[in-house]
């Protein structure tokens, strides 16, 4: 993998990790606003976010702040939503953290969505159906080198919801240009995978003929990046759906209101799969020095601190 991509990925994982740590440190301030972070999920999210194009549509879920950073949003923009500030670019301070809606010309498009688990799959599949219809009717935007695609991101527990079956069925039947990214951390709030489902997202998807699925180690940035790269190439050229089942550790609370120390007995094992040291080792193997990595980490931490301060001091919404 080229060094600029590895460097950018490390900068982003440092930012996302620093944000989680700062929110925990400033818990008394930020806990009044319900939020979840990507801690443990960063590698797969960054791998995907870096490869999206402005013509693509993305339906993230509430744990995807690292993906949003990789798409080009700043910590400050995310924190303005976290603290319900007037200049929150998504909703003017009216929705939860990492609940984006975006129509910037230089970034992928994000329709607004609900917090309901898995609800985004049906509108996401509808957008992919719209893309397919425009192609059939020869209404495509002219001059695009790469055809657009849709990404629907969701957690593993959401796959047990009925609307997921509806979405998968239509995507497989109509052969729609959509990638379903299932981030599997093995937890559904406080219930683990053994208590909530009989198979994995990949095994479930294989029951829908026409929807191919692969599993990846979502803690490994290089493996994740290459898997997303292959999937995007197939979807953009062959116009058919795919699912990536990414196994990841949950290294933070389910949300700010559901603390991991209340019920988790697997934290030591989960921390052994932390994507941060894995990516750090990959950069060292690629020729980066320990000093370079230390400098990038310190720069990211300083940036996050500065953005937190400015967000905290920003104006509140008008009634």
CSV table of C-alpha atoms in Angstrom, one decimal:
chain,number,residue,atom,x,y,z
A,1,UNK,CA,0.0,0.0,0.0
A,2,UNK,CA,1.2,3.5,-0.8
A,3,UNK,CA,2.7,5.6,2.0
A,4,UNK,CA,0.4,8.6,1.6
A,5,UNK,CA,-2.7,6.4,2.2
A,6,UNK,CA,-1.2,4.8,5.2
A,7,UNK,CA,-0.2,8.2,6.6
A,8,UNK,CA,-3.7,9.7,6.1
A,9,UNK,CA,-5.2,6.6,7.7
A,10,UNK,CA,-3.0,7.0,10.8
A,11,UNK,CA,-3.7,10.7,11.1
A,12,UNK,CA,-7.5,9.9,11.0
A,13,UNK,CA,-7.3,7.0,13.5
A,14,UNK,CA,-5.3,9.3,15.9
A,15,UNK,CA,-8.0,11.9,15.6
A,16,UNK,CA,-10.9,9.5,16.1
A,17,UNK,CA,-9.1,7.8,19.1
A,18,UNK,CA,-8.3,11.2,20.6
A,19,UNK,CA,-11.9,12.3,20.3
A,20,UNK,CA,-13.2,9.2,22.2
A,21,UNK,CA,-10.6,9.7,24.9
A,22,UNK,CA,-11.5,13.4,25.2
A,23,UNK,CA,-15.2,12.8,25.4
A,24,UNK,CA,-14.5,10.4,28.2
A,25,UNK,CA,-12.3,12.9,30.0
A,26,UNK,CA,-15.0,15.6,29.6
A,27,UNK,CA,-17.8,13.2,30.5
A,28,UNK,CA,-19.6,15.6,32.8
A,29,UNK,CA,-20.0,18.1,29.9
A,30,UNK,CA,-20.7,15.8,27.0
A,31,UNK,CA,-22.7,13.1,28.7
A,32,UNK,CA,-25.9,15.2,28.6
A,33,UNK,CA,-25.9,14.6,24.9
A,34,UNK,CA,-26.3,10.9,24.0
A,35,UNK,CA,-23.4,9.7,21.8
A,36,UNK,CA,-21.4,6.7,20.6
A,37,UNK,CA,-18.0,6.6,19.0
A,38,UNK,CA,-16.1,4.4,16.6
A,39,UNK,CA,-13.5,3.2,19.1
A,40,UNK,CA,-12.5,-0.2,17.8
A,41,UNK,CA,-14.2,0.2,14.5
A,42,UNK,CA,-11.9,2.9,13.1
A,43,UNK,CA,-9.9,0.8,10.6
A,44,UNK,CA,-12.8,-0.5,8.5
A,45,UNK,CA,-14.6,2.9,8.7
A,46,UNK,CA,-11.5,4.8,7.5
A,47,UNK,CA,-10.8,2.3,4.8
A,48,UNK,CA,-14.2,2.8,3.4
A,49,UNK,CA,-14.5,6.6,3.9
A,50,UNK,CA,-11.2,7.3,2.1
A,51,UNK,CA,-12.5,5.6,-1.1
A,52,UNK,CA,-15.9,7.3,-1.4
A,53,UNK,CA,-16.6,9.8,-4.3
A,54,UNK,CA,-18.8,12.9,-4.3
A,55,UNK,CA,-21.3,11.2,-6.5
A,56,UNK,CA,-21.8,8.4,-4.0
A,57,UNK,CA,-24.6,8.2,-1.4
A,58,UNK,CA,-23.8,7.0,2.2
A,59,UNK,CA,-26.1,6.0,5.0
A,60,UNK,CA,-23.9,5.8,8.1
A,61,UNK,CA,-25.0,4.7,11.5
A,62,UNK,CA,-24.5,6.3,14.9
A,63,UNK,CA,-21.1,4.8,15.5
A,64,UNK,CA,-19.5,6.0,12.3
A,65,UNK,CA,-17.6,9.2,13.3
A,66,UNK,CA,-14.3,7.8,12.0
A,67,UNK,CA,-15.9,7.2,8.6
A,68,UNK,CA,-17.2,10.8,8.6
A,69,UNK,CA,-13.6,12.1,9.3
A,70,UNK,CA,-12.3,10.0,6.4
A,71,UNK,CA,-15.0,11.6,4.2
A,72,UNK,CA,-13.5,15.0,4.9
A,73,UNK,CA,-15.5,16.3,7.8
A,74,UNK,CA,-13.5,17.8,10.7
A,75,UNK,CA,-13.6,17.1,14.4
A,76,UNK,CA,-15.0,20.5,15.0
A,77,UNK,CA,-18.0,19.8,12.7
A,78,UNK,CA,-18.8,16.6,14.5
A,79,UNK,CA,-18.3,18.2,17.9
A,80,UNK,CA,-20.7,21.0,17.1
A,81,UNK,CA,-23.4,18.4,16.7
A,82,UNK,CA,-22.2,16.6,19.9
A,83,UNK,CA,-22.8,19.7,21.9
A,84,UNK,CA,-25.9,20.8,20.1
A,85,UNK,CA,-24.6,24.0,18.7
A,86,UNK,CA,-26.1,26.4,16.3
A,87,UNK,CA,-23.5,25.9,13.6
A,88,UNK,CA,-23.8,22.1,13.6
A,89,UNK,CA,-23.6,21.5,9.8
A,90,UNK,CA,-26.0,18.6,9.9
A,91,UNK,CA,-29.0,19.8,11.9
A,92,UNK,CA,-28.3,23.1,13.6
A,93,UNK,CA,-27.9,21.3,17.0
A,94,UNK,CA,-31.1,19.3,16.8
A,95,UNK,CA,-30.0,15.7,16.3
A,96,UNK,CA,-27.7,13.3,18.1
A,97,UNK,CA,-24.0,13.0,17.5
A,98,UNK,CA,-22.9,11.2,14.3
A,99,UNK,CA,-26.4,11.7,12.8
A,100,UNK,CA,-25.3,13.5,9.7
A,101,UNK,CA,-27.1,14.8,6.6
A,102,UNK,CA,-24.9,16.3,3.9
A,103,UNK,CA,-25.1,17.7,0.4
A,104,UNK,CA,-21.7,19.3,0.0
A,105,UNK,CA,-20.6,19.2,-3.7
A,106,UNK,CA,-17.1,17.8,-2.9
A,107,UNK,CA,-18.3,15.0,-0.5
A,108,UNK,CA,-20.5,11.9,-0.7
A,109,UNK,CA,-24.2,12.7,-0.1
A,110,UNK,CA,-25.8,11.7,3.2
A,111,UNK,CA,-29.6,11.7,3.5
A,112,UNK,CA,-30.9,12.3,7.0
A,113,UNK,CA,-31.9,9.2,9.0
A,114,UNK,CA,-33.5,8.0,12.2
A,115,UNK,CA,-31.7,6.4,15.2
A,116,UNK,CA,-33.9,3.3,14.9
A,117,UNK,CA,-31.6,0.3,14.5
A,118,UNK,CA,-31.3,-0.8,10.9
A,119,UNK,CA,-33.9,1.7,9.6
A,120,UNK,CA,-31.4,3.1,7.1
A,121,UNK,CA,-31.3,0.0,5.0
A,122,UNK,CA,-34.6,0.5,3.2
A,123,UNK,CA,-34.0,4.1,2.1
A,124,UNK,CA,-30.4,3.3,1.2
A,125,UNK,CA,-31.6,0.4,-1.0
A,126,UNK,CA,-34.2,2.8,-2.5
A,127,UNK,CA,-31.4,5.2,-3.5
A,128,UNK,CA,-29.6,2.4,-5.2
A,129,UNK,CA,-32.8,1.5,-7.0
A,130,UNK,CA,-33.0,5.1,-8.1
A,131,UNK,CA,-29.4,4.9,-9.4
A,132,UNK,CA,-30.3,1.8,-11.4
A,133,UNK,CA,-33.5,3.3,-12.8
A,134,UNK,CA,-31.6,6.4,-14.0
A,135,UNK,CA,-29.1,4.2,-15.8
A,136,UNK,CA,-31.8,2.2,-17.5
A,137,UNK,CA,-33.5,5.4,-18.6
A,138,UNK,CA,-30.2,6.9,-19.7
A,139,UNK,CA,-30.5,9.8,-17.3
A,140,UNK,CA,-27.0,9.4,-15.8
A,141,UNK,CA,-25.0,12.5,-15.0
A,142,UNK,CA,-22.7,13.2,-17.9
A,143,UNK,CA,-18.9,13.2,-17.6
A,144,UNK,CA,-18.5,11.0,-14.6
A,145,UNK,CA,-15.5,8.7,-14.8
A,146,UNK,CA,-16.9,6.3,-12.2
A,147,UNK,CA,-20.6,5.4,-11.8
A,148,UNK,CA,-22.1,6.2,-8.3
A,149,UNK,CA,-22.8,3.6,-5.7
A,150,UNK,CA,-24.7,3.5,-2.4
A,151,UNK,CA,-23.2,2.4,1.0
A,152,UNK,CA,-25.4,1.3,3.9
A,153,UNK,CA,-23.5,0.9,7.2
A,154,UNK,CA,-25.0,-0.9,10.1
A,155,UNK,CA,-24.2,-2.9,13.2
A,156,UNK,CA,-24.4,-6.7,13.5
A,157,UNK,CA,-27.4,-6.7,15.7
A,158,UNK,CA,-29.4,-4.7,13.2
A,159,UNK,CA,-29.3,-7.7,10.8
A,160,UNK,CA,-31.9,-9.4,13.0
A,161,UNK,CA,-34.4,-6.7,12.1
A,162,UNK,CA,-37.1,-7.3,9.5
A,163,UNK,CA,-36.3,-4.3,7.3
A,164,UNK,CA,-32.9,-5.8,6.6
A,165,UNK,CA,-34.5,-8.8,5.0
A,166,UNK,CA,-36.7,-6.5,2.9
A,167,UNK,CA,-33.7,-4.5,1.7
A,168,UNK,CA,-31.5,-7.5,1.0
A,169,UNK,CA,-34.3,-9.2,-0.9
A,170,UNK,CA,-34.8,-6.2,-3.2
A,171,UNK,CA,-31.1,-5.5,-3.7
A,172,UNK,CA,-30.5,-9.1,-4.7
A,173,UNK,CA,-33.6,-9.3,-6.9
A,174,UNK,CA,-33.0,-6.0,-8.8
A,175,UNK,CA,-29.1,-6.3,-8.7
A,176,UNK,CA,-28.7,-2.8,-7.2
A,177,UNK,CA,-25.3,-0.9,-6.9
A,178,UNK,CA,-25.1,-1.0,-3.1
A,179,UNK,CA,-22.6,-2.1,-0.5
A,180,UNK,CA,-23.9,-3.2,2.9
A,181,UNK,CA,-21.1,-2.8,5.5
A,182,UNK,CA,-21.9,-4.8,8.6
A,183,UNK,CA,-19.6,-3.8,11.5
A,184,UNK,CA,-19.8,-6.8,13.8
A,185,UNK,CA,-18.5,-6.2,17.4
A,186,UNK,CA,-20.5,-9.0,18.9
A,187,UNK,CA,-22.8,-6.9,21.0
A,188,UNK,CA,-26.4,-5.7,20.9
A,189,UNK,CA,-26.4,-3.1,23.6
A,190,UNK,CA,-25.9,-5.3,26.6
A,191,UNK,CA,-26.7,-8.7,25.0
A,192,UNK,CA,-23.9,-10.6,23.2
A,193,UNK,CA,-24.1,-12.4,19.9
A,194,UNK,CA,-24.8,-15.8,21.4
A,195,UNK,CA,-28.0,-14.3,22.9
A,196,UNK,CA,-29.3,-12.5,19.9
A,197,UNK,CA,-28.7,-14.4,16.6
A,198,UNK,CA,-28.1,-17.8,15.2
A,199,UNK,CA,-25.7,-16.9,12.4
A,200,UNK,CA,-23.3,-14.1,11.2
A,201,UNK,CA,-24.2,-11.4,8.8
A,202,UNK,CA,-22.3,-13.1,6.0
A,203,UNK,CA,-24.1,-16.4,6.6
A,204,UNK,CA,-27.4,-14.6,6.6
A,205,UNK,CA,-26.6,-12.7,3.4
A,206,UNK,CA,-25.7,-15.9,1.6
A,207,UNK,CA,-29.4,-16.9,1.7
A,208,UNK,CA,-30.2,-14.1,-0.7
A,209,UNK,CA,-29.2,-15.3,-4.2
A,210,UNK,CA,-27.5,-12.5,-6.0
A,211,UNK,CA,-26.0,-10.9,-2.9
A,212,UNK,CA,-22.4,-11.9,-2.5
A,213,UNK,CA,-20.8,-11.5,0.9
A,214,UNK,CA,-17.3,-11.6,2.3
A,215,UNK,CA,-15.8,-11.4,5.8
A,216,UNK,CA,-12.8,-9.3,6.8
A,217,UNK,CA,-10.8,-8.5,9.8
A,218,UNK,CA,-12.1,-5.0,10.4
A,219,UNK,CA,-9.2,-4.2,12.8
A,220,UNK,CA,-6.7,-4.6,10.0
A,221,UNK,CA,-6.6,-1.4,7.9
A,222,UNK,CA,-4.8,-2.8,4.9
A,223,UNK,CA,-7.0,-5.9,4.7
A,224,UNK,CA,-10.1,-3.7,5.1
A,225,UNK,CA,-8.9,-1.1,2.5
A,226,UNK,CA,-8.2,-3.8,-0.1
A,227,UNK,CA,-11.6,-5.5,0.5
A,228,UNK,CA,-13.5,-2.2,0.1
A,229,UNK,CA,-11.4,-1.4,-3.0
A,230,UNK,CA,-12.4,-4.7,-4.6
A,231,UNK,CA,-16.0,-4.4,-3.6
A,232,UNK,CA,-16.3,-0.8,-5.0
A,233,UNK,CA,-14.6,-1.9,-8.3
A,234,UNK,CA,-17.2,-4.7,-8.7
A,235,UNK,CA,-20.2,-2.5,-7.8
A,236,UNK,CA,-19.1,0.4,-10.0
A,237,UNK,CA,-18.5,-1.8,-13.0
A,238,UNK,CA,-20.9,-4.8,-12.7
A,239,UNK,CA,-23.8,-2.9,-10.9
A,240,UNK,CA,-24.6,-5.5,-8.4
A,241,UNK,CA,-24.9,-5.7,-4.5
A,242,UNK,CA,-22.2,-6.9,-2.1
A,243,UNK,CA,-22.0,-7.2,1.6
A,244,UNK,CA,-18.8,-6.8,3.7
A,245,UNK,CA,-19.0,-8.4,7.2
A,246,UNK,CA,-16.2,-6.8,9.2
A,247,UNK,CA,-15.4,-8.3,12.6
A,248,UNK,CA,-14.3,-5.5,15.0
A,249,UNK,CA,-13.9,-5.0,18.8
A,250,UNK,CA,-16.1,-2.6,20.7
A,251,UNK,CA,-13.5,-0.6,22.7
A,252,UNK,CA,-15.8,2.0,24.1
A,253,UNK,CA,-19.3,2.2,25.7
A,254,UNK,CA,-22.3,1.1,23.6
A,255,UNK,CA,-23.4,4.7,24.1
A,256,UNK,CA,-22.6,7.4,26.7
A,257,UNK,CA,-25.6,6.1,28.6
A,258,UNK,CA,-24.7,2.4,28.5
A,259,UNK,CA,-21.3,2.0,30.2
A,260,UNK,CA,-19.1,-0.9,29.2
A,261,UNK,CA,-17.9,-1.5,32.8
A,262,UNK,CA,-21.5,-2.3,33.8
A,263,UNK,CA,-21.8,-5.6,31.9
A,264,UNK,CA,-18.7,-6.4,29.7
A,265,UNK,CA,-16.6,-9.4,30.7
A,266,UNK,CA,-14.6,-9.5,27.4
A,267,UNK,CA,-12.7,-6.2,27.5
A,268,UNK,CA,-9.3,-7.7,27.7
A,269,UNK,CA,-9.9,-9.9,24.7
A,270,UNK,CA,-11.4,-7.0,22.8
A,271,UNK,CA,-8.4,-4.7,23.5
A,272,UNK,CA,-6.1,-7.4,22.0
A,273,UNK,CA,-7.7,-6.6,18.6
A,274,UNK,CA,-7.4,-2.8,18.9
A,275,UNK,CA,-6.9,-1.4,15.3
A,276,UNK,CA,-4.6,1.4,16.5
A,277,UNK,CA,-1.5,-0.6,17.3
A,278,UNK,CA,-2.1,-2.8,14.3
A,279,UNK,CA,-2.1,0.2,12.0
A,280,UNK,CA,0.9,1.7,13.8
A,281,UNK,CA,2.9,-1.5,13.2
A,282,UNK,CA,1.9,-1.4,9.5
A,283,UNK,CA,3.3,2.1,9.2
A,284,UNK,CA,6.5,1.1,10.9
A,285,UNK,CA,6.8,-1.9,8.5
A,286,UNK,CA,6.2,0.6,5.6
A,287,UNK,CA,9.2,2.7,6.6
A,288,UNK,CA,7.8,5.3,8.9
A,289,UNK,CA,9.9,6.1,11.9
A,290,UNK,CA,8.7,6.0,15.5
A,291,UNK,CA,9.3,9.8,15.7
A,292,UNK,CA,7.1,10.4,12.7
A,293,UNK,CA,4.3,8.4,14.2
A,294,UNK,CA,4.7,10.2,17.6
A,295,UNK,CA,4.6,13.6,15.8
A,296,UNK,CA,1.4,12.6,13.9
A,297,UNK,CA,-0.2,11.5,17.1
A,298,UNK,CA,0.6,14.7,19.0
A,299,UNK,CA,-0.6,16.8,16.1
A,300,UNK,CA,-3.9,14.9,16.0
A,301,UNK,CA,-4.4,15.3,19.8
A,302,UNK,CA,-3.6,19.0,19.6
A,303,UNK,CA,-6.1,19.5,16.7
A,304,UNK,CA,-8.8,17.6,18.6
A,305,UNK,CA,-8.2,19.7,21.8
A,306,UNK,CA,-8.4,22.9,19.8
A,307,UNK,CA,-11.6,21.9,18.0
A,308,UNK,CA,-13.2,20.8,21.2
A,309,UNK,CA,-12.5,24.2,22.8
A,310,UNK,CA,-13.9,26.1,19.9
A,311,UNK,CA,-17.0,23.9,19.7
A,312,UNK,CA,-17.6,24.3,23.4
A,313,UNK,CA,-17.5,28.1,23.0
A,314,UNK,CA,-19.7,28.1,19.9
A,315,UNK,CA,-23.2,29.7,20.0
A,316,UNK,CA,-26.2,27.7,21.0
A,317,UNK,CA,-29.2,27.4,18.7
A,318,UNK,CA,-31.8,30.2,18.8
A,319,UNK,CA,-35.2,29.1,20.2
